[in-house]
PDB file of C-alpha atoms in Angstrom:
ATOM      1  CA  UNK A   1      -0.098   0.059  -0.059  1.00 63.00           C
ATOM      2  CA  UNK A   2       1.291   3.462  -0.929  1.00 78.00           C
ATOM      3  CA  UNK A   3       2.421   5.522   2.208  1.00 92.00           C
ATOM      4  CA  UNK A   4       1.823   9.421   2.172  1.00 95.00           C
ATOM      5  CA  UNK A   5       2.830  10.897  -0.491  1.00 96.00           C
ATOM      6  CA  UNK A   6       4.038  14.688  -1.008  1.00 97.00           C
ATOM      7  CA  UNK A   7       4.628  16.953  -3.945  1.00 96.00           C
ATOM      8  CA  UNK A   8       6.572  18.394  -5.182  1.00 97.00           C
ATOM      9  CA  UNK A   9       9.941  17.079  -3.328  1.00 95.00           C
ATOM     10  CA  UNK A  10      11.539  20.074  -3.364  1.00 96.00           C
ATOM     11  CA  UNK A  11      10.674  23.855  -4.184  1.00 95.00           C
ATOM     12  CA  UNK A  12      12.636  27.040  -4.547  1.00 97.00           C
ATOM     13  CA  UNK A  13      10.881  30.212  -4.349  1.00 97.00           C
ATOM     14  CA  UNK A  14      11.836  33.987  -3.491  1.00 97.00           C
ATOM     15  CA  UNK A  15      10.641  36.414  -0.985  1.00 97.00           C
ATOM     16  CA  UNK A  16       7.310  37.634  -1.175  1.00 97.00           C
ATOM     17  CA  UNK A  17       6.286  34.871  -3.243  1.00 97.00           C
ATOM     18  CA  UNK A  18       3.283  32.221  -2.731  1.00 98.00           C
ATOM     19  CA  UNK A  19       3.371  28.549  -2.433  1.00 98.00           C
ATOM     20  CA  UNK A  20       1.317  25.486  -2.351  1.00 98.00           C
ATOM     21  CA  UNK A  21       2.220  22.321  -0.827  1.00 98.00           C
ATOM     22  CA  UNK A  22       0.383  18.784  -1.786  1.00 98.00           C
ATOM     23  CA  UNK A  23      -0.066  15.978   0.611  1.00 98.00           C
ATOM     24  CA  UNK A  24      -1.998  12.522  -0.341  1.00 97.00           C
ATOM     25  CA  UNK A  25      -3.012  10.420   2.791  1.00 96.00           C
ATOM     26  CA  UNK A  26      -2.496   6.904   3.416  1.00 95.00           C
ATOM     27  CA  UNK A  27      -6.077   5.188   1.913  1.00 94.00           C
ATOM     28  CA  UNK A  28      -8.603   4.882   4.516  1.00 92.00           C
ATOM     29  CA  UNK A  29      -6.870   7.809   6.586  1.00 93.00           C
ATOM     30  CA  UNK A  30      -9.178  10.753   7.175  1.00 93.00           C
ATOM     31  CA  UNK A  31      -6.891  12.972   8.990  1.00 92.00           C
ATOM     32  CA  UNK A  32      -4.169  14.963   8.141  1.00 95.00           C
ATOM     33  CA  UNK A  33      -1.276  17.168   9.937  1.00 95.00           C
ATOM     34  CA  UNK A  34       1.371  19.418   8.608  1.00 97.00           C
ATOM     35  CA  UNK A  35       4.443  20.364  10.441  1.00 97.00           C
ATOM     36  CA  UNK A  36       7.469  22.559   9.868  1.00 97.00           C
ATOM     37  CA  UNK A  37      10.869  21.440  10.265  1.00 95.00           C
ATOM     38  CA  UNK A  38      13.561  23.801  10.276  1.00 95.00           C
ATOM     39  CA  UNK A  39      17.145  22.180   9.812  1.00 90.00           C
ATOM     40  CA  UNK A  40      18.590  20.929  12.995  1.00 87.00           C
ATOM     41  CA  UNK A  41      15.303  21.162  14.824  1.00 90.00           C
ATOM     42  CA  UNK A  42      12.008  18.867  15.650  1.00 93.00           C
ATOM     43  CA  UNK A  43       8.981  19.466  13.488  1.00 95.00           C
ATOM     44  CA  UNK A  44       6.769  21.902  14.780  1.00 96.00           C
ATOM     45  CA  UNK A  45       2.806  21.243  14.722  1.00 95.00           C
ATOM     46  CA  UNK A  46       0.898  24.100  11.845  1.00 97.00           C
ATOM     47  CA  UNK A  47      -2.408  22.050  11.184  1.00 93.00           C
ATOM     48  CA  UNK A  48      -4.506  19.648  11.802  1.00 93.00           C
ATOM     49  CA  UNK A  49      -7.392  18.453   9.028  1.00 93.00           C
ATOM     50  CA  UNK A  50     -10.004  15.680  10.151  1.00 91.00           C
ATOM     51  CA  UNK A  51     -13.053  14.745   8.069  1.00 90.00           C
ATOM     52  CA  UNK A  52     -12.404  18.135   6.498  1.00 90.00           C
ATOM     53  CA  UNK A  53     -12.609  20.389   9.286  1.00 92.00           C
ATOM     54  CA  UNK A  54      -9.398  22.118  11.151  1.00 92.00           C
ATOM     55  CA  UNK A  55      -8.997  20.483  14.344  1.00 90.00           C
ATOM     56  CA  UNK A  56      -6.050  22.485  15.774  1.00 89.00           C
ATOM     57  CA  UNK A  57      -3.363  25.175  14.556  1.00 92.00           C
ATOM     58  CA  UNK A  58      -0.280  25.393  15.769  1.00 93.00           C
ATOM     59  CA  UNK A  59       1.651  29.296  16.665  1.00 93.00           C
ATOM     60  CA  UNK A  60       2.147  30.083  12.867  1.00 97.00           C
ATOM     61  CA  UNK A  61       0.648  33.733  11.500  1.00 97.00           C
ATOM     62  CA  UNK A  62      -2.056  33.966   9.414  1.00 96.00           C
ATOM     63  CA  UNK A  63      -0.023  33.439   5.842  1.00 97.00           C
ATOM     64  CA  UNK A  64      -0.078  29.855   6.502  1.00 98.00           C
ATOM     65  CA  UNK A  65      -3.425  28.125   5.660  1.00 97.00           C
ATOM     66  CA  UNK A  66      -4.860  24.954   4.942  1.00 97.00           C
ATOM     67  CA  UNK A  67      -7.415  22.590   3.756  1.00 96.00           C
ATOM     68  CA  UNK A  68      -8.541  18.918   3.133  1.00 97.00           C
ATOM     69  CA  UNK A  69     -10.438  17.863  -0.075  1.00 96.00           C
ATOM     70  CA  UNK A  70     -13.400  15.286   0.033  1.00 95.00           C
ATOM     71  CA  UNK A  71     -11.054  12.406  -1.083  1.00 95.00           C
ATOM     72  CA  UNK A  72      -9.141  13.241   2.285  1.00 96.00           C
ATOM     73  CA  UNK A  73      -6.048  15.050   0.361  1.00 97.00           C
ATOM     74  CA  UNK A  74      -4.674  18.447   1.911  1.00 97.00           C
ATOM     75  CA  UNK A  75      -2.721  21.218   0.454  1.00 98.00           C
ATOM     76  CA  UNK A  76      -1.241  23.877   2.745  1.00 98.00           C
ATOM     77  CA  UNK A  77      -0.457  27.393   1.585  1.00 98.00           C
ATOM     78  CA  UNK A  78       2.034  29.949   2.265  1.00 98.00           C
ATOM     79  CA  UNK A  79       1.599  33.423   1.171  1.00 97.00           C
ATOM     80  CA  UNK A  80       4.510  36.138   1.424  1.00 97.00           C
ATOM     81  CA  UNK A  81       6.907  34.040   2.144  1.00 97.00           C
ATOM     82  CA  UNK A  82      10.096  35.088   4.342  1.00 97.00           C
ATOM     83  CA  UNK A  83      13.472  33.812   4.357  1.00 96.00           C
ATOM     84  CA  UNK A  84      12.700  32.173   7.871  1.00 96.00           C
ATOM     85  CA  UNK A  85      10.314  30.024   5.941  1.00 97.00           C
ATOM     86  CA  UNK A  86      12.853  27.922   4.578  1.00 97.00           C
ATOM     87  CA  UNK A  87      12.217  24.322   6.087  1.00 97.00           C
ATOM     88  CA  UNK A  88      11.001  20.921   5.302  1.00 95.00           C
ATOM     89  CA  UNK A  89       7.359  20.630   5.539  1.00 97.00           C
ATOM     90  CA  UNK A  90       6.146  17.538   6.800  1.00 96.00           C
ATOM     91  CA  UNK A  91       2.277  15.878   6.212  1.00 96.00           C
ATOM     92  CA  UNK A  92       1.081  13.216   8.517  1.00 95.00           C
ATOM     93  CA  UNK A  93      -1.741  10.920   8.395  1.00 94.00           C
ATOM     94  CA  UNK A  94      -3.852   8.795  10.541  1.00 91.00           C
ATOM     95  CA  UNK A  95      -7.139   7.016  10.299  1.00 89.00           C
ATOM     96  CA  UNK A  96      -8.829   8.976  12.708  1.00 80.00           C
ATOM     97  CA  UNK A  97      -7.240  11.820  14.837  1.00 66.00           C
ATOM     98  CA  UNK A  98      -6.145  10.225  17.711  1.00 68.00           C
ATOM     99  CA  UNK A  99      -4.163   7.260  16.541  1.00 74.00           C
ATOM    100  CA  UNK A 100      -0.208   7.372  15.766  1.00 77.00           C
ATOM    101  CA  UNK A 101       0.774   9.430  12.516  1.00 87.00           C
ATOM    102  CA  UNK A 102       2.433   8.178   9.295  1.00 92.00           C
ATOM    103  CA  UNK A 103       5.053  10.727   7.904  1.00 94.00           C
ATOM    104  CA  UNK A 104       5.595  11.414   3.909  1.00 94.00           C
ATOM    105  CA  UNK A 105       9.369  12.390   3.124  1.00 92.00           C
ATOM    106  CA  UNK A 106       8.558  16.078   2.897  1.00 94.00           C
ATOM    107  CA  UNK A 107       8.742  18.867   0.732  1.00 96.00           C
ATOM    108  CA  UNK A 108      11.839  20.951   1.187  1.00 96.00           C
ATOM    109  CA  UNK A 109      11.171  24.738   0.568  1.00 97.00           C
ATOM    110  CA  UNK A 110      14.000  27.021   0.108  1.00 97.00           C
ATOM    111  CA  UNK A 111      13.367  30.637  -0.158  1.00 96.00           C
ATOM    112  CA  UNK A 112      15.880  33.100  -1.744  1.00 93.00           C
TER     113      UNK A 112
ATOM    114  CA  UNK B   1       3.124  24.965  28.062  1.00 86.00           C
ATOM    115  CA  UNK B   2       3.600  21.258  26.953  1.00 90.00           C
ATOM    116  CA  UNK B   3       7.386  20.145  25.854  1.00 94.00           C
ATOM    117  CA  UNK B   4      10.021  17.630  25.542  1.00 97.00           C
ATOM    118  CA  UNK B   5      13.805  17.850  26.211  1.00 96.00           C
ATOM    119  CA  UNK B   6      16.045  15.156  24.505  1.00 95.00           C
ATOM    120  CA  UNK B   7      19.968  14.687  25.431  1.00 89.00           C
ATOM    121  CA  UNK B   8      22.073  16.444  22.841  1.00 87.00           C
ATOM    122  CA  UNK B   9      23.728  15.125  20.236  1.00 86.00           C
ATOM    123  CA  UNK B  10      25.620  13.530  18.270  1.00 95.00           C
ATOM    124  CA  UNK B  11      25.891  10.291  19.991  1.00 96.00           C
ATOM    125  CA  UNK B  12      28.773   8.400  18.479  1.00 97.00           C
ATOM    126  CA  UNK B  13      28.922   4.807  19.519  1.00 97.00           C
ATOM    127  CA  UNK B  14      30.716   1.612  17.481  1.00 97.00           C
ATOM    128  CA  UNK B  15      29.049  -1.639  16.490  1.00 97.00           C
ATOM    129  CA  UNK B  16      27.001  -3.296  18.860  1.00 97.00           C
ATOM    130  CA  UNK B  17      27.530  -0.875  21.842  1.00 97.00           C
ATOM    131  CA  UNK B  18      24.596  -0.022  23.958  1.00 98.00           C
ATOM    132  CA  UNK B  19      22.547   2.813  23.406  1.00 97.00           C
ATOM    133  CA  UNK B  20      20.783   5.224  25.420  1.00 97.00           C
ATOM    134  CA  UNK B  21      19.005   8.732  24.172  1.00 97.00           C
ATOM    135  CA  UNK B  22      17.614  10.259  27.389  1.00 97.00           C
ATOM    136  CA  UNK B  23      14.033  12.263  26.877  1.00 98.00           C
ATOM    137  CA  UNK B  24      12.159  14.077  29.542  1.00 98.00           C
ATOM    138  CA  UNK B  25       8.614  15.749  29.383  1.00 97.00           C
ATOM    139  CA  UNK B  26       6.603  18.701  31.010  1.00 96.00           C
ATOM    140  CA  UNK B  27       2.703  17.902  30.591  1.00 92.00           C
ATOM    141  CA  UNK B  28      -0.236  17.764  32.198  1.00 87.00           C
ATOM    142  CA  UNK B  29      -1.868  14.550  32.800  1.00 87.00           C
ATOM    143  CA  UNK B  30      -0.963  11.270  30.969  1.00 89.00           C
ATOM    144  CA  UNK B  31       0.157  12.197  27.572  1.00 92.00           C
ATOM    145  CA  UNK B  32       0.949   9.628  24.882  1.00 92.00           C
ATOM    146  CA  UNK B  33       4.819   9.034  24.658  1.00 95.00           C
ATOM    147  CA  UNK B  34       6.416   8.491  21.266  1.00 95.00           C
ATOM    148  CA  UNK B  35       9.717   7.749  20.028  1.00 97.00           C
ATOM    149  CA  UNK B  36      10.163   8.451  15.955  1.00 96.00           C
ATOM    150  CA  UNK B  37      13.470   8.049  13.810  1.00 96.00           C
ATOM    151  CA  UNK B  38      14.094  10.100  10.662  1.00 93.00           C
ATOM    152  CA  UNK B  39      16.809   8.565   8.346  1.00 92.00           C
ATOM    153  CA  UNK B  40      18.759  10.946   5.763  1.00 86.00           C
ATOM    154  CA  UNK B  41      16.221  12.513   3.395  1.00 81.00           C
ATOM    155  CA  UNK B  42      13.688  10.677   4.466  1.00 84.00           C
ATOM    156  CA  UNK B  43      10.061  11.767   6.708  1.00 85.00           C
ATOM    157  CA  UNK B  44       9.911  10.519  10.117  1.00 92.00           C
ATOM    158  CA  UNK B  45       8.831   6.976  11.079  1.00 94.00           C
ATOM    159  CA  UNK B  46       7.121   5.957  14.236  1.00 94.00           C
ATOM    160  CA  UNK B  47      10.066   3.768  15.847  1.00 96.00           C
ATOM    161  CA  UNK B  48       7.631   2.634  19.299  1.00 96.00           C
ATOM    162  CA  UNK B  49       4.819   4.013  21.692  1.00 94.00           C
ATOM    163  CA  UNK B  50       3.639   4.012  25.237  1.00 95.00           C
ATOM    164  CA  UNK B  51       0.024   5.489  26.228  1.00 91.00           C
ATOM    165  CA  UNK B  52       0.072   4.912  29.908  1.00 91.00           C
ATOM    166  CA  UNK B  53       2.379   5.240  32.767  1.00 93.00           C
ATOM    167  CA  UNK B  54       4.925   1.776  33.026  1.00 95.00           C
ATOM    168  CA  UNK B  55       3.847   0.686  29.795  1.00 95.00           C
ATOM    169  CA  UNK B  56       6.892  -0.797  27.561  1.00 97.00           C
ATOM    170  CA  UNK B  57       6.879  -0.178  23.917  1.00 96.00           C
ATOM    171  CA  UNK B  58       9.338  -2.053  21.853  1.00 97.00           C
ATOM    172  CA  UNK B  59      10.310  -2.569  18.429  1.00 97.00           C
ATOM    173  CA  UNK B  60      13.426  -3.834  16.301  1.00 95.00           C
ATOM    174  CA  UNK B  61      15.569  -4.126  19.579  1.00 97.00           C
ATOM    175  CA  UNK B  62      14.970  -0.580  20.856  1.00 98.00           C
ATOM    176  CA  UNK B  63      12.866  -0.143  24.030  1.00 98.00           C
ATOM    177  CA  UNK B  64      11.557   2.410  26.170  1.00 98.00           C
ATOM    178  CA  UNK B  65       9.322   2.860  29.127  1.00 98.00           C
ATOM    179  CA  UNK B  66       6.985   5.067  30.100  1.00 97.00           C
ATOM    180  CA  UNK B  67       8.191   6.849  33.587  1.00 96.00           C
ATOM    181  CA  UNK B  68       5.333   8.927  35.170  1.00 94.00           C
ATOM    182  CA  UNK B  69       7.326   9.659  38.213  1.00 95.00           C
ATOM    183  CA  UNK B  70      10.491  11.167  36.859  1.00 96.00           C
ATOM    184  CA  UNK B  71       8.474  12.027  33.423  1.00 96.00           C
ATOM    185  CA  UNK B  72      10.944  10.356  31.259  1.00 97.00           C
ATOM    186  CA  UNK B  73      10.802   8.068  28.164  1.00 98.00           C
ATOM    187  CA  UNK B  74      14.598   6.823  27.415  1.00 98.00           C
ATOM    188  CA  UNK B  75      14.995   5.318  24.282  1.00 98.00           C
ATOM    189  CA  UNK B  76      17.689   1.854  24.733  1.00 98.00           C
ATOM    190  CA  UNK B  77      18.931  -0.309  22.668  1.00 98.00           C
ATOM    191  CA  UNK B  78      21.150  -3.148  23.932  1.00 96.00           C
ATOM    192  CA  UNK B  79      23.625  -3.776  20.398  1.00 96.00           C
ATOM    193  CA  UNK B  80      23.618  -0.966  18.018  1.00 97.00           C
ATOM    194  CA  UNK B  81      24.118  -1.563  14.273  1.00 97.00           C
ATOM    195  CA  UNK B  82      25.531   0.896  11.378  1.00 96.00           C
ATOM    196  CA  UNK B  83      22.255   0.858  10.056  1.00 95.00           C
ATOM    197  CA  UNK B  84      20.824   2.273  13.235  1.00 97.00           C
ATOM    198  CA  UNK B  85      22.691   5.876  12.324  1.00 96.00           C
ATOM    199  CA  UNK B  86      19.784   8.040  12.376  1.00 96.00           C
ATOM    200  CA  UNK B  87      18.264  11.276  13.923  1.00 96.00           C
ATOM    201  CA  UNK B  88      15.958   9.958  16.478  1.00 97.00           C
ATOM    202  CA  UNK B  89      12.938  11.909  18.185  1.00 97.00           C
ATOM    203  CA  UNK B  90      10.961  12.101  21.554  1.00 97.00           C
ATOM    204  CA  UNK B  91       7.282  13.479  21.549  1.00 95.00           C
ATOM    205  CA  UNK B  92       4.492  13.612  23.353  1.00 94.00           C
ATOM    206  CA  UNK B  93       0.548  14.067  22.339  1.00 91.00           C
ATOM    207  CA  UNK B  94      -1.016  15.869  25.173  1.00 89.00           C
ATOM    208  CA  UNK B  95      -4.040  14.236  27.041  1.00 84.00           C
ATOM    209  CA  UNK B  96      -7.216  15.029  26.422  1.00 74.00           C
ATOM    210  CA  UNK B  97      -6.327  17.218  23.098  1.00 65.00           C
ATOM    211  CA  UNK B  98      -6.390  16.302  19.887  1.00 71.00           C
ATOM    212  CA  UNK B  99      -3.686  14.297  18.125  1.00 76.00           C
ATOM    213  CA  UNK B 100      -1.156  17.476  18.016  1.00 87.00           C
ATOM    214  CA  UNK B 101       2.514  15.756  18.163  1.00 91.00           C
ATOM    215  CA  UNK B 102       4.845  17.878  20.177  1.00 93.00           C
ATOM    216  CA  UNK B 103       8.512  17.067  19.500  1.00 95.00           C
ATOM    217  CA  UNK B 104      12.159  17.517  20.999  1.00 96.00           C
ATOM    218  CA  UNK B 105      14.825  18.705  18.858  1.00 95.00           C
ATOM    219  CA  UNK B 106      16.093  15.284  17.787  1.00 96.00           C
ATOM    220  CA  UNK B 107      19.589  13.427  18.705  1.00 97.00           C
ATOM    221  CA  UNK B 108      21.523  12.716  15.899  1.00 96.00           C
ATOM    222  CA  UNK B 109      23.173   8.717  16.528  1.00 97.00           C
ATOM    223  CA  UNK B 110      26.096   7.737  14.441  1.00 96.00           C
ATOM    224  CA  UNK B 111      27.122   4.373  14.693  1.00 97.00           C
ATOM    225  CA  UNK B 112      30.739   3.102  13.294  1.00 96.00           C
ATOM    226  CA  UNK B 113      32.024  -0.278  12.438  1.00 94.00           C
TER     227      UNK B 113
END
């Protein structure tokens, strides 16, 4: 069975641009979470969605937004990119909102 | 707020040595505790978990025991291999909340032949 898939794998943007990252959960998983991992640090929670509704939001500015589609895939959008947004963005899925999460390999975003 | 503290790395060991990576947490109630592993260029893989006090999680020769009295969840392995070289993250999910993982900073393990 396919794991969590994320696209693209790498992305280079410039300051002020906007970016959309995509995530397909494991088949049957209805919950998707997003994390930001800055180099050398642990992942930081950004959002959780379950059954297409936002269930939680981390301490990130309003430039970060997300949504979940009827097929449970998800998009993370970041507007007005800053140099500090350079990071590995990880998507994780779980069957419900309360079971261990399975992670994708991430999207590495570089801001120039 | 809730947090996780891990021992700083890198930890460098010879093959077949004993491994301990310390992890302590701050949280109210009874959080669920996890160890994740991240190999170079990859995402995180769940290594083991424990959901209540005195539970022992184990997988692939690794084990960790949920110690409520010391708020700890130390990772151990009796004999490491070169293939265990990776970054290890301790994490928790707060009790009574949604499925939000709070991670420590990670500990890099390097195992040499």
